[in-house]
PDB file of C-alpha atoms in Angstrom:
ATOM      1  CA  MET S 310      -5.944  35.635  60.981  1.00  0.00           C
ATOM      2  CA  THR S 311      -2.407  34.812  62.033  1.00  0.00           C
ATOM      3  CA  VAL S 312       0.271  37.424  62.688  1.00  0.00           C
ATOM      4  CA  ARG S 313       3.670  36.411  64.047  1.00  0.00           C
ATOM      5  CA  GLN S 314       2.357  32.992  65.073  1.00  0.00           C
ATOM      6  CA  SER S 315      -0.550  34.405  67.100  1.00  0.00           C
ATOM      7  CA  CYS S 316      -4.201  34.388  66.014  1.00  0.00           C
ATOM      8  CA  TYR S 317      -6.553  37.355  66.023  1.00  0.00           C
ATOM      9  CA  SER S 318     -10.213  37.520  65.030  1.00  0.00           C
ATOM     10  CA  VAL S 319     -11.602  39.772  62.321  1.00  0.00           C
ATOM     11  CA  PRO S 320     -15.235  40.673  61.615  1.00  0.00           C
ATOM     12  CA  ALA S 321     -16.993  37.893  59.717  1.00  0.00           C
ATOM     13  CA  LYS S 322     -17.284  39.918  56.515  1.00  0.00           C
ATOM     14  CA  PHE S 323     -13.473  40.135  56.327  1.00  0.00           C
ATOM     15  CA  ILE S 324     -12.870  36.381  56.484  1.00  0.00           C
ATOM     16  CA  GLY S 325     -10.804  35.519  53.425  1.00  0.00           C
ATOM     17  CA  ALA S 326     -10.416  39.187  52.432  1.00  0.00           C
ATOM     18  CA  LYS S 327      -7.134  41.033  52.092  1.00  0.00           C
ATOM     19  CA  VAL S 328      -6.567  43.349  55.015  1.00  0.00           C
ATOM     20  CA  ARG S 329      -3.676  45.503  56.158  1.00  0.00           C
ATOM     21  CA  VAL S 330      -2.190  45.021  59.622  1.00  0.00           C
ATOM     22  CA  LYS S 331      -0.320  47.541  61.727  1.00  0.00           C
ATOM     23  CA  LEU S 332       1.601  45.984  64.579  1.00  0.00           C
ATOM     24  CA  ARG S 333       2.376  48.354  67.442  1.00  0.00           C
ATOM     25  CA  ALA S 334       4.181  47.710  70.713  1.00  0.00           C
ATOM     26  CA  ASN S 335       0.960  47.024  72.648  1.00  0.00           C
ATOM     27  CA  GLU S 336      -1.716  46.524  70.010  1.00  0.00           C
ATOM     28  CA  LEU S 337      -2.526  45.158  66.592  1.00  0.00           C
ATOM     29  CA  LEU S 338      -4.730  47.129  64.218  1.00  0.00           C
ATOM     30  CA  VAL S 339      -6.501  45.573  61.242  1.00  0.00           C
ATOM     31  CA  PHE S 340      -7.550  47.834  58.379  1.00  0.00           C
ATOM     32  CA  GLY S 341     -10.172  47.162  55.728  1.00  0.00           C
ATOM     33  CA  GLY S 342      -9.252  49.884  53.268  1.00  0.00           C
ATOM     34  CA  ARG S 343      -8.565  52.997  55.359  1.00  0.00           C
ATOM     35  CA  LYS S 344     -10.905  52.033  58.201  1.00  0.00           C
ATOM     36  CA  ILE S 345      -9.842  50.185  61.342  1.00  0.00           C
ATOM     37  CA  VAL S 346     -11.989  47.036  61.432  1.00  0.00           C
ATOM     38  CA  ALA S 347     -10.368  45.320  64.424  1.00  0.00           C
ATOM     39  CA  ARG S 348      -8.205  46.354  67.356  1.00  0.00           C
ATOM     40  CA  HIS S 349      -6.536  43.762  69.588  1.00  0.00           C
ATOM     41  CA  PRO S 350      -4.027  43.818  72.399  1.00  0.00           C
ATOM     42  CA  ARG S 351      -0.764  42.548  70.980  1.00  0.00           C
ATOM     43  CA  LEU S 352      -0.098  38.941  71.909  1.00  0.00           C
ATOM     44  CA  THR S 353       3.470  38.256  72.933  1.00  0.00           C
ATOM     45  CA  ARG S 354       3.361  34.466  73.281  1.00  0.00           C
ATOM     46  CA  ARG S 355       3.346  32.249  70.210  1.00  0.00           C
ATOM     47  CA  TYR S 356       0.303  30.140  69.373  1.00  0.00           C
ATOM     48  CA  THR S 357      -2.069  32.208  71.509  1.00  0.00           C
ATOM     49  CA  ALA S 358      -5.312  33.734  70.290  1.00  0.00           C
ATOM     50  CA  HIS S 359      -7.443  36.781  70.956  1.00  0.00           C
ATOM     51  CA  ASP S 360     -11.065  36.642  69.842  1.00  0.00           C
ATOM     52  CA  ILE S 361     -13.642  39.415  69.963  1.00  0.00           C
ATOM     53  CA  LEU S 362     -17.198  38.137  70.357  1.00  0.00           C
ATOM     54  CA  ASP S 363     -18.606  40.875  68.136  1.00  0.00           C
ATOM     55  CA  HIS S 364     -16.635  39.508  65.176  1.00  0.00           C
ATOM     56  CA  TYR S 365     -18.634  36.276  65.258  1.00  0.00           C
ATOM     57  CA  LEU S 366     -22.184  37.554  65.783  1.00  0.00           C
ATOM     58  CA  GLU S 367     -23.417  37.154  62.179  1.00  0.00           C
ATOM     59  CA  ILE S 368     -22.189  33.566  62.156  1.00  0.00           C
ATOM     60  CA  LEU S 369     -23.677  32.839  65.583  1.00  0.00           C
ATOM     61  CA  LEU S 370     -27.016  34.356  64.544  1.00  0.00           C
ATOM     62  CA  VAL S 371     -27.258  31.596  61.925  1.00  0.00           C
ATOM     63  CA  ARG S 372     -25.925  28.973  64.374  1.00  0.00           C
ATOM     64  CA  PRO S 373     -27.109  30.145  67.812  1.00  0.00           C
ATOM     65  CA  GLY S 374     -26.461  26.716  69.322  1.00  0.00           C
ATOM     66  CA  ALA S 375     -22.716  27.381  68.979  1.00  0.00           C
ATOM     67  CA  PHE S 376     -22.870  30.555  71.082  1.00  0.00           C
ATOM     68  CA  ALA S 377     -22.603  28.927  74.517  1.00  0.00           C
ATOM     69  CA  GLY S 378     -19.407  27.060  73.639  1.00  0.00           C
ATOM     70  CA  ALA S 379     -17.718  29.827  71.656  1.00  0.00           C
ATOM     71  CA  SER S 380     -14.172  30.652  72.734  1.00  0.00           C
ATOM     72  CA  ALA S 381     -14.945  34.293  71.967  1.00  0.00           C
ATOM     73  CA  LEU S 382     -17.715  34.180  74.600  1.00  0.00           C
ATOM     74  CA  ALA S 383     -15.308  32.753  77.170  1.00  0.00           C
ATOM     75  CA  GLN S 384     -12.836  35.548  76.414  1.00  0.00           C
ATOM     76  CA  ALA S 385     -15.558  38.209  76.574  1.00  0.00           C
ATOM     77  CA  ARG S 386     -16.587  36.920  79.996  1.00  0.00           C
ATOM     78  CA  ALA S 387     -12.972  36.900  81.207  1.00  0.00           C
ATOM     79  CA  GLU S 388     -12.392  40.450  79.920  1.00  0.00           C
ATOM     80  CA  GLY S 389     -15.667  41.713  81.404  1.00  0.00           C
ATOM     81  CA  THR S 390     -17.240  42.745  78.097  1.00  0.00           C
ATOM     82  CA  PHE S 391     -19.955  40.117  78.464  1.00  0.00           C
ATOM     83  CA  THR S 392     -21.437  41.401  81.706  1.00  0.00           C
ATOM     84  CA  LYS S 393     -23.838  40.153  84.355  1.00  0.00           C
ATOM     85  CA  THR S 394     -26.534  42.170  82.593  1.00  0.00           C
ATOM     86  CA  HIS S 395     -25.897  40.209  79.385  1.00  0.00           C
ATOM     87  CA  GLU S 396     -25.965  36.959  81.372  1.00  0.00           C
ATOM     88  CA  ALA S 397     -29.286  37.911  83.018  1.00  0.00           C
ATOM     89  CA  PHE S 398     -30.884  38.845  79.684  1.00  0.00           C
ATOM     90  CA  TRP S 399     -29.676  35.598  78.117  1.00  0.00           C
ATOM     91  CA  ALA S 400     -30.905  33.502  81.053  1.00  0.00           C
ATOM     92  CA  ALA S 401     -34.348  35.141  80.872  1.00  0.00           C
ATOM     93  CA  ALA S 402     -34.549  34.637  77.095  1.00  0.00           C
ATOM     94  CA  LYS S 403     -33.510  30.974  77.397  1.00  0.00           C
ATOM     95  CA  ALA S 404     -36.035  30.394  80.190  1.00  0.00           C
ATOM     96  CA  LYS S 405     -38.783  31.795  77.980  1.00  0.00           C
ATOM     97  CA  CYS S 406     -37.795  30.366  74.579  1.00  0.00           C
ATOM     98  CA  GLY S 407     -35.354  27.507  75.217  1.00  0.00           C
ATOM     99  CA  ASP S 408     -31.590  27.426  74.786  1.00  0.00           C
ATOM    100  CA  ARG S 409     -31.312  27.799  71.019  1.00  0.00           C
ATOM    101  CA  ASP S 410     -34.264  30.121  70.418  1.00  0.00           C
ATOM    102  CA  GLY S 411     -33.408  32.164  73.516  1.00  0.00           C
ATOM    103  CA  THR S 412     -29.902  32.840  72.255  1.00  0.00           C
ATOM    104  CA  ARG S 413     -31.048  34.496  69.033  1.00  0.00           C
ATOM    105  CA  PRO S 414     -32.628  37.534  70.813  1.00  0.00           C
ATOM    106  CA  LEU S 415     -29.385  38.055  72.751  1.00  0.00           C
ATOM    107  CA  ILE S 416     -27.384  38.158  69.525  1.00  0.00           C
ATOM    108  CA  GLU S 417     -29.948  40.501  67.961  1.00  0.00           C
ATOM    109  CA  VAL S 418     -29.449  42.854  70.921  1.00  0.00           C
ATOM    110  CA  LEU S 419     -25.648  42.639  70.716  1.00  0.00           C
ATOM    111  CA  LEU S 420     -25.452  43.430  66.976  1.00  0.00           C
ATOM    112  CA  PRO S 421     -26.571  47.099  67.233  1.00  0.00           C
ATOM    113  CA  HIS S 422     -23.902  47.771  69.875  1.00  0.00           C
ATOM    114  CA  ARG S 423     -21.438  48.192  67.023  1.00  0.00           C
ATOM    115  CA  GLU S 424     -23.076  51.475  66.144  1.00  0.00           C
ATOM    116  CA  LEU S 425     -23.660  52.708  69.697  1.00  0.00           C
ATOM    117  CA  PRO S 426     -21.085  54.374  71.957  1.00  0.00           C
ATOM    118  CA  ALA S 427     -19.759  52.232  74.819  1.00  0.00           C
ATOM    119  CA  GLU S 428     -20.759  54.872  77.368  1.00  0.00           C
ATOM    120  CA  PRO S 429     -24.064  56.752  77.294  1.00  0.00           C
ATOM    121  CA  SER S 430     -23.650  60.429  76.461  1.00  0.00           C
ATOM    122  CA  SER S 431     -24.914  63.025  78.886  1.00  0.00           C
ATOM    123  CA  PRO S 432     -27.903  65.098  77.807  1.00  0.00           C
ATOM    124  CA  GLY S 433     -26.828  68.431  76.590  1.00  0.00           C
TER     125      GLY S 433
END
């Protein structure tokens, strides 16, 4: 989606849907109903884009060959959200199953992360 001449990704299920946007000084929030469905750092330069890899996973699951060249993957690597652990898992899966078929298990592992906390909780 485009806001003030900058592009931001939204989860695949919101493509073409009406959403509400709240633009703050340092971030952009996208609401689907009352729920925040995307949170991006606010872009200050025109014609720039911020993609979140997670927003594309359902599409990439159907087209796993597009994963390696995805701009969202490049951004995730640059931001450190696609880690060396992800890279190692993907390399092992590709070595075992080939490029295309080895990418699908990686995406299937990434999808549940939406429901899991970023940091493991301590036992208590």
